[in-house]
mmCIF file of C-alpha atoms in Angstrom:
data_model
loop_
_atom_site.group_PDB
_atom_site.id
_atom_site.type_symbol
_atom_site.label_atom_id
_atom_site.label_comp_id
_atom_site.label_asym_id
_atom_site.label_seq_id
_atom_site.Cartn_x
_atom_site.Cartn_y
_atom_site.Cartn_z
ATOM 1 C CA MET A 2 -75.884 65.124 104.655
ATOM 2 C CA ARG A 3 -73.570 68.063 105.255
ATOM 3 C CA ASN A 4 -71.917 66.233 108.185
ATOM 4 C CA PHE A 5 -71.374 63.155 105.983
ATOM 5 C CA LYS A 6 -69.586 65.234 103.296
ATOM 6 C CA TYR A 7 -67.526 66.948 105.986
ATOM 7 C CA SER A 8 -66.513 63.583 107.424
ATOM 8 C CA ARG A 9 -65.479 62.306 103.977
ATOM 9 C CA ILE A 10 -63.291 65.382 103.416
ATOM 10 C CA LEU A 11 -61.608 64.884 106.796
ATOM 11 C CA ALA A 12 -61.020 61.201 106.019
ATOM 12 C CA ILE A 13 -59.442 62.042 102.646
ATOM 13 C CA LEU A 14 -57.230 64.708 104.220
ATOM 14 C CA ALA A 15 -56.119 62.288 106.931
ATOM 15 C CA LEU A 16 -55.290 59.668 104.294
ATOM 16 C CA LEU A 17 -53.255 62.178 102.263
ATOM 17 C CA ALA A 18 -51.399 63.250 105.393
ATOM 18 C CA ALA A 19 -50.588 59.614 106.171
ATOM 19 C CA PHE A 20 -49.203 59.103 102.657
ATOM 20 C CA ALA A 21 -47.088 62.265 102.945
ATOM 21 C CA LEU A 22 -45.710 61.173 106.330
ATOM 22 C CA THR A 23 -44.852 57.724 104.970
ATOM 23 C CA ALA A 24 -43.032 59.299 102.009
ATOM 24 C CA CYS A 25 -41.045 61.565 104.316
ATOM 25 C CA ILE A 26 -40.039 58.710 106.589
ATOM 26 C CA GLY A 27 -39.090 56.495 103.647
ATOM 27 C CA GLY A 28 -36.954 59.249 102.091
ATOM 28 C CA SER A 29 -35.130 60.177 105.269
ATOM 29 C CA GLY A 30 -32.939 57.057 105.452
ATOM 30 C CA PRO A 31 -29.171 57.335 105.445
ATOM 31 C CA SER A 32 -27.742 58.387 102.075
ATOM 32 C CA GLU A 33 -24.896 56.477 100.454
ATOM 33 C CA PRO A 34 -21.554 58.006 101.485
ATOM 34 C CA THR A 35 -19.080 59.587 99.089
ATOM 35 C CA ARG A 36 -15.877 57.555 98.800
ATOM 36 C CA TYR A 37 -12.425 58.965 98.038
ATOM 37 C CA TYR A 38 -9.400 57.269 96.456
ATOM 38 C CA THR A 39 -5.809 58.088 95.653
ATOM 39 C CA LEU A 40 -2.809 56.566 93.914
ATOM 40 C CA ALA A 41 0.032 55.335 96.113
ATOM 41 C CA LEU A 42 3.799 54.980 95.824
ATOM 42 C CA GLU A 43 5.134 51.593 94.764
ATOM 43 C CA ASP A 44 8.606 50.125 95.161
ATOM 44 C CA ILE A 45 10.671 50.652 92.008
ATOM 45 C CA ASN A 46 14.276 50.266 90.907
ATOM 46 C CA MET A 47 15.985 53.601 91.450
ATOM 47 C CA PRO A 48 19.029 54.956 89.573
ATOM 48 C CA SER A 49 22.201 55.771 91.501
ATOM 49 C CA ALA A 50 21.781 58.815 93.741
ATOM 50 C CA SER A 51 23.783 61.954 92.985
ATOM 51 C CA GLY A 52 25.017 62.493 96.546
ATOM 52 C CA GLU A 53 25.814 65.808 98.243
ATOM 53 C CA ASN A 54 26.465 67.633 94.973
ATOM 54 C CA ALA A 55 23.042 66.775 93.598
ATOM 55 C CA PRO A 56 21.546 69.499 91.370
ATOM 56 C CA ARG A 57 18.274 71.256 92.131
ATOM 57 C CA VAL A 58 14.990 70.468 90.403
ATOM 58 C CA GLN A 59 11.512 71.943 90.429
ATOM 59 C CA ILE A 60 8.406 69.853 89.727
ATOM 60 C CA ARG A 61 5.952 72.242 88.142
ATOM 61 C CA LYS A 62 2.254 71.671 88.787
ATOM 62 C CA PHE A 63 0.993 69.325 86.101
ATOM 63 C CA THR A 64 -1.620 70.274 83.560
ATOM 64 C CA VAL A 65 -4.539 68.002 82.663
ATOM 65 C CA GLU A 66 -6.783 67.491 79.659
ATOM 66 C CA ALA A 67 -10.076 69.371 79.999
ATOM 67 C CA ALA A 68 -12.244 66.234 80.204
ATOM 68 C CA TYR A 69 -10.425 65.114 83.370
ATOM 69 C CA GLN A 70 -10.471 68.449 85.205
ATOM 70 C CA ARG A 71 -12.637 67.135 88.031
ATOM 71 C CA ALA A 72 -12.378 64.794 90.989
ATOM 72 C CA ASN A 73 -14.929 62.242 89.746
ATOM 73 C CA ILE A 74 -13.400 58.962 88.581
ATOM 74 C CA VAL A 75 -13.986 58.490 84.863
ATOM 75 C CA TYR A 76 -15.154 55.196 83.382
ATOM 76 C CA ARG A 77 -15.719 54.241 79.773
ATOM 77 C CA GLU A 78 -17.497 51.354 78.083
ATOM 78 C CA SER A 79 -16.491 52.275 74.533
ATOM 79 C CA ALA A 80 -14.484 54.836 72.628
ATOM 80 C CA TYR A 81 -17.639 56.964 72.477
ATOM 81 C CA ASP A 82 -18.671 56.846 76.138
ATOM 82 C CA PHE A 83 -17.354 59.180 78.795
ATOM 83 C CA MET A 84 -18.998 58.808 82.179
ATOM 84 C CA PHE A 85 -18.323 59.759 85.792
ATOM 85 C CA TYR A 86 -18.924 57.991 89.069
ATOM 86 C CA ASP A 87 -21.132 60.194 91.244
ATOM 87 C CA LEU A 88 -19.939 59.044 94.671
ATOM 88 C CA ASP A 89 -16.468 57.687 93.877
ATOM 89 C CA LEU A 90 -13.958 60.526 93.693
ATOM 90 C CA TRP A 91 -10.229 61.106 93.638
ATOM 91 C CA ALA A 92 -9.072 62.591 96.936
ATOM 92 C CA SER A 93 -7.574 65.445 94.906
ATOM 93 C CA ARG A 94 -7.839 66.346 91.247
ATOM 94 C CA PRO A 95 -5.708 64.206 88.921
ATOM 95 C CA GLU A 96 -3.170 66.905 88.079
ATOM 96 C CA VAL A 97 -2.580 67.668 91.776
ATOM 97 C CA MET A 98 -2.395 63.999 92.744
ATOM 98 C CA LEU A 99 0.072 63.140 89.954
ATOM 99 C CA THR A 100 2.262 66.173 90.694
ATOM 100 C CA GLN A 101 2.580 65.105 94.334
ATOM 101 C CA LEU A 102 3.349 61.481 93.477
ATOM 102 C CA VAL A 103 5.932 62.281 90.810
ATOM 103 C CA THR A 104 7.595 64.695 93.252
ATOM 104 C CA ALA A 105 7.745 61.913 95.844
ATOM 105 C CA TYR A 106 9.328 59.504 93.353
ATOM 106 C CA VAL A 107 11.896 62.107 92.259
ATOM 107 C CA ASP A 108 12.795 62.964 95.862
ATOM 108 C CA LYS A 109 13.090 59.274 96.731
ATOM 109 C CA SER A 110 15.497 58.719 93.839
ATOM 110 C CA GLY A 111 18.163 61.019 95.326
ATOM 111 C CA LEU A 112 19.052 62.354 91.882
ATOM 112 C CA PHE A 113 18.348 65.895 93.055
ATOM 113 C CA LYS A 114 18.119 67.916 96.209
ATOM 114 C CA PRO A 115 14.570 67.688 97.648
ATOM 115 C CA ALA A 116 12.238 69.509 95.280
ATOM 116 C CA GLU A 117 10.666 72.753 96.483
ATOM 117 C CA ALA A 118 7.197 73.823 95.404
ATOM 118 C CA LYS A 119 8.391 77.432 95.501
ATOM 119 C CA PRO A 120 12.169 77.341 95.002
ATOM 120 C CA THR A 121 14.240 79.655 97.186
ATOM 121 C CA VAL A 122 17.148 79.212 94.762
ATOM 122 C CA LYS A 123 16.803 78.944 91.001
ATOM 123 C CA PRO A 124 16.723 75.217 90.174
ATOM 124 C CA ASP A 125 19.034 73.674 87.593
ATOM 125 C CA TYR A 126 16.295 71.575 86.060
ATOM 126 C CA GLU A 127 12.534 71.292 85.984
ATOM 127 C CA ILE A 128 10.022 68.552 85.306
ATOM 128 C CA LEU A 129 6.701 69.282 83.635
ATOM 129 C CA GLY A 130 3.808 66.898 83.185
ATOM 130 C CA ASN A 131 0.444 66.618 81.512
ATOM 131 C CA VAL A 132 -2.244 64.115 82.501
ATOM 132 C CA ASN A 133 -3.722 63.002 79.201
ATOM 133 C CA ALA A 134 -6.088 60.430 80.707
ATOM 134 C CA ILE A 135 -6.793 58.574 83.936
ATOM 135 C CA GLU A 136 -9.808 56.287 83.817
ATOM 136 C CA GLU A 137 -11.447 52.902 84.131
ATOM 137 C CA VAL A 138 -12.011 51.088 80.840
ATOM 138 C CA ASP A 139 -14.739 48.413 80.799
ATOM 139 C CA GLU A 140 -14.568 45.867 77.995
ATOM 140 C CA GLY A 141 -17.318 43.347 78.614
ATOM 141 C CA SER A 142 -16.468 41.447 81.783
ATOM 142 C CA ASN A 143 -12.888 42.775 81.752
ATOM 143 C CA ARG A 144 -11.956 45.992 83.524
ATOM 144 C CA TYR A 145 -8.754 47.964 83.066
ATOM 145 C CA ALA A 146 -7.156 51.090 84.464
ATOM 146 C CA ARG A 147 -5.656 53.458 81.904
ATOM 147 C CA LEU A 148 -3.131 56.166 82.669
ATOM 148 C CA ALA A 149 -1.779 58.409 79.917
ATOM 149 C CA LEU A 150 0.945 60.802 81.007
ATOM 150 C CA THR A 151 3.498 63.065 79.331
ATOM 151 C CA LEU A 152 6.648 63.995 81.268
ATOM 152 C CA THR A 153 9.192 66.589 80.156
ATOM 153 C CA PHE A 154 12.622 67.088 81.719
ATOM 154 C CA ARG A 155 14.526 70.212 80.789
ATOM 155 C CA LYS A 156 17.018 72.773 81.953
ATOM 156 C CA THR A 157 15.123 75.505 83.739
ATOM 157 C CA GLU A 158 13.183 77.504 81.152
ATOM 158 C CA ALA A 159 15.493 76.201 78.438
ATOM 159 C CA GLU A 160 16.077 73.197 76.191
ATOM 160 C CA THR A 161 14.264 69.904 76.639
ATOM 161 C CA LEU A 162 16.654 67.103 77.596
ATOM 162 C CA TRP A 163 14.141 64.259 77.622
ATOM 163 C CA GLU A 164 10.432 63.743 77.063
ATOM 164 C CA GLY A 165 8.408 60.615 77.666
ATOM 165 C CA ARG A 166 4.884 59.828 76.515
ATOM 166 C CA PHE A 167 3.210 56.971 78.350
ATOM 167 C CA ASP A 168 -0.194 55.455 77.619
ATOM 168 C CA GLU A 169 -1.011 51.958 78.813
ATOM 169 C CA LYS A 170 -3.814 50.078 80.480
ATOM 170 C CA VAL A 171 -3.550 47.230 82.970
ATOM 171 C CA ALA A 172 -6.121 44.711 84.184
ATOM 172 C CA MET A 173 -7.795 45.504 87.488
ATOM 173 C CA ASP A 174 -7.861 42.928 90.303
ATOM 174 C CA GLY A 175 -11.549 43.630 90.958
ATOM 175 C CA SER A 176 -14.493 45.742 89.897
ATOM 176 C CA GLU A 177 -14.459 48.394 92.618
ATOM 177 C CA PRO A 178 -13.170 51.952 92.041
ATOM 178 C CA ARG A 179 -10.320 51.335 94.518
ATOM 179 C CA HIS A 180 -9.045 48.722 92.065
ATOM 180 C CA VAL A 181 -8.708 51.542 89.510
ATOM 181 C CA ALA A 182 -6.434 53.344 91.970
ATOM 182 C CA GLU A 183 -4.389 50.198 92.660
ATOM 183 C CA ALA A 184 -3.882 49.404 88.967
ATOM 184 C CA ALA A 185 -3.126 53.031 88.020
ATOM 185 C CA SER A 186 -0.540 53.143 90.839
ATOM 186 C CA LYS A 187 1.263 50.203 89.239
ATOM 187 C CA LEU A 188 1.260 51.983 85.878
ATOM 188 C CA LEU A 189 2.670 55.171 87.379
ATOM 189 C CA ALA A 190 5.427 53.170 89.103
ATOM 190 C CA LYS A 191 6.347 51.587 85.765
ATOM 191 C CA TYR A 192 6.422 54.987 84.056
ATOM 192 C CA MET A 193 8.549 56.551 86.807
ATOM 193 C CA GLU A 194 11.098 53.740 86.745
ATOM 194 C CA ASP A 195 11.590 54.422 83.038
ATOM 195 C CA ALA A 196 11.492 58.202 83.451
ATOM 196 C CA LEU A 197 14.028 58.349 86.285
ATOM 197 C CA SER A 198 16.442 56.140 84.352
ATOM 198 C CA ASN A 199 16.233 58.467 81.346
ATOM 199 C CA ILE A 200 16.486 61.585 83.494
ATOM 200 C CA ALA A 201 19.595 60.220 85.214
ATOM 201 C CA ASN A 202 21.228 59.663 81.825
ATOM 202 C CA ALA A 203 20.217 63.141 80.659
ATOM 203 C CA THR A 204 22.029 64.807 83.576
ATOM 204 C CA LYS A 205 25.372 63.040 82.955
#
């Protein structure tokens, strides 16, 4: 009788061990990879370049609204929802990414000498920016990218010469997070075409 009970205990232990091993094997499969995205430069109409006597400009690091101070791509299904993708991230935080892209657009315009992150000579002008929102907006079966951005152009530490507030959304060409990046890139290009035109007029 004692041997029978001992055998039953061993059988139960062996069965539990088999279940544990199966669970470990099943949970050790490859995890889904993290994916990274970024906005890209688009071709835009540029104002006339300033030439050799171009003034100097500094692009100050942009600020960003608190809700967007992270790399996760934001998506919303209503005015009350605010959610993040877990594995779909911006390659750099929105304020860093937008600062770099706006700098590239400004340098490409030729309105100023190439911008320096840390100016060796006091610049004549400076551009400041705030990222108010960058997100995917889902409205039923329709998906949009929204980019809200404020740009300020002023004499260095002095009067504001121009300020633009942009906030639009554009339909995405698909439902993947990379389509958010593609659509937001188009919005930024549209904003920069308008901004550079106004900045050029402000320096005349």
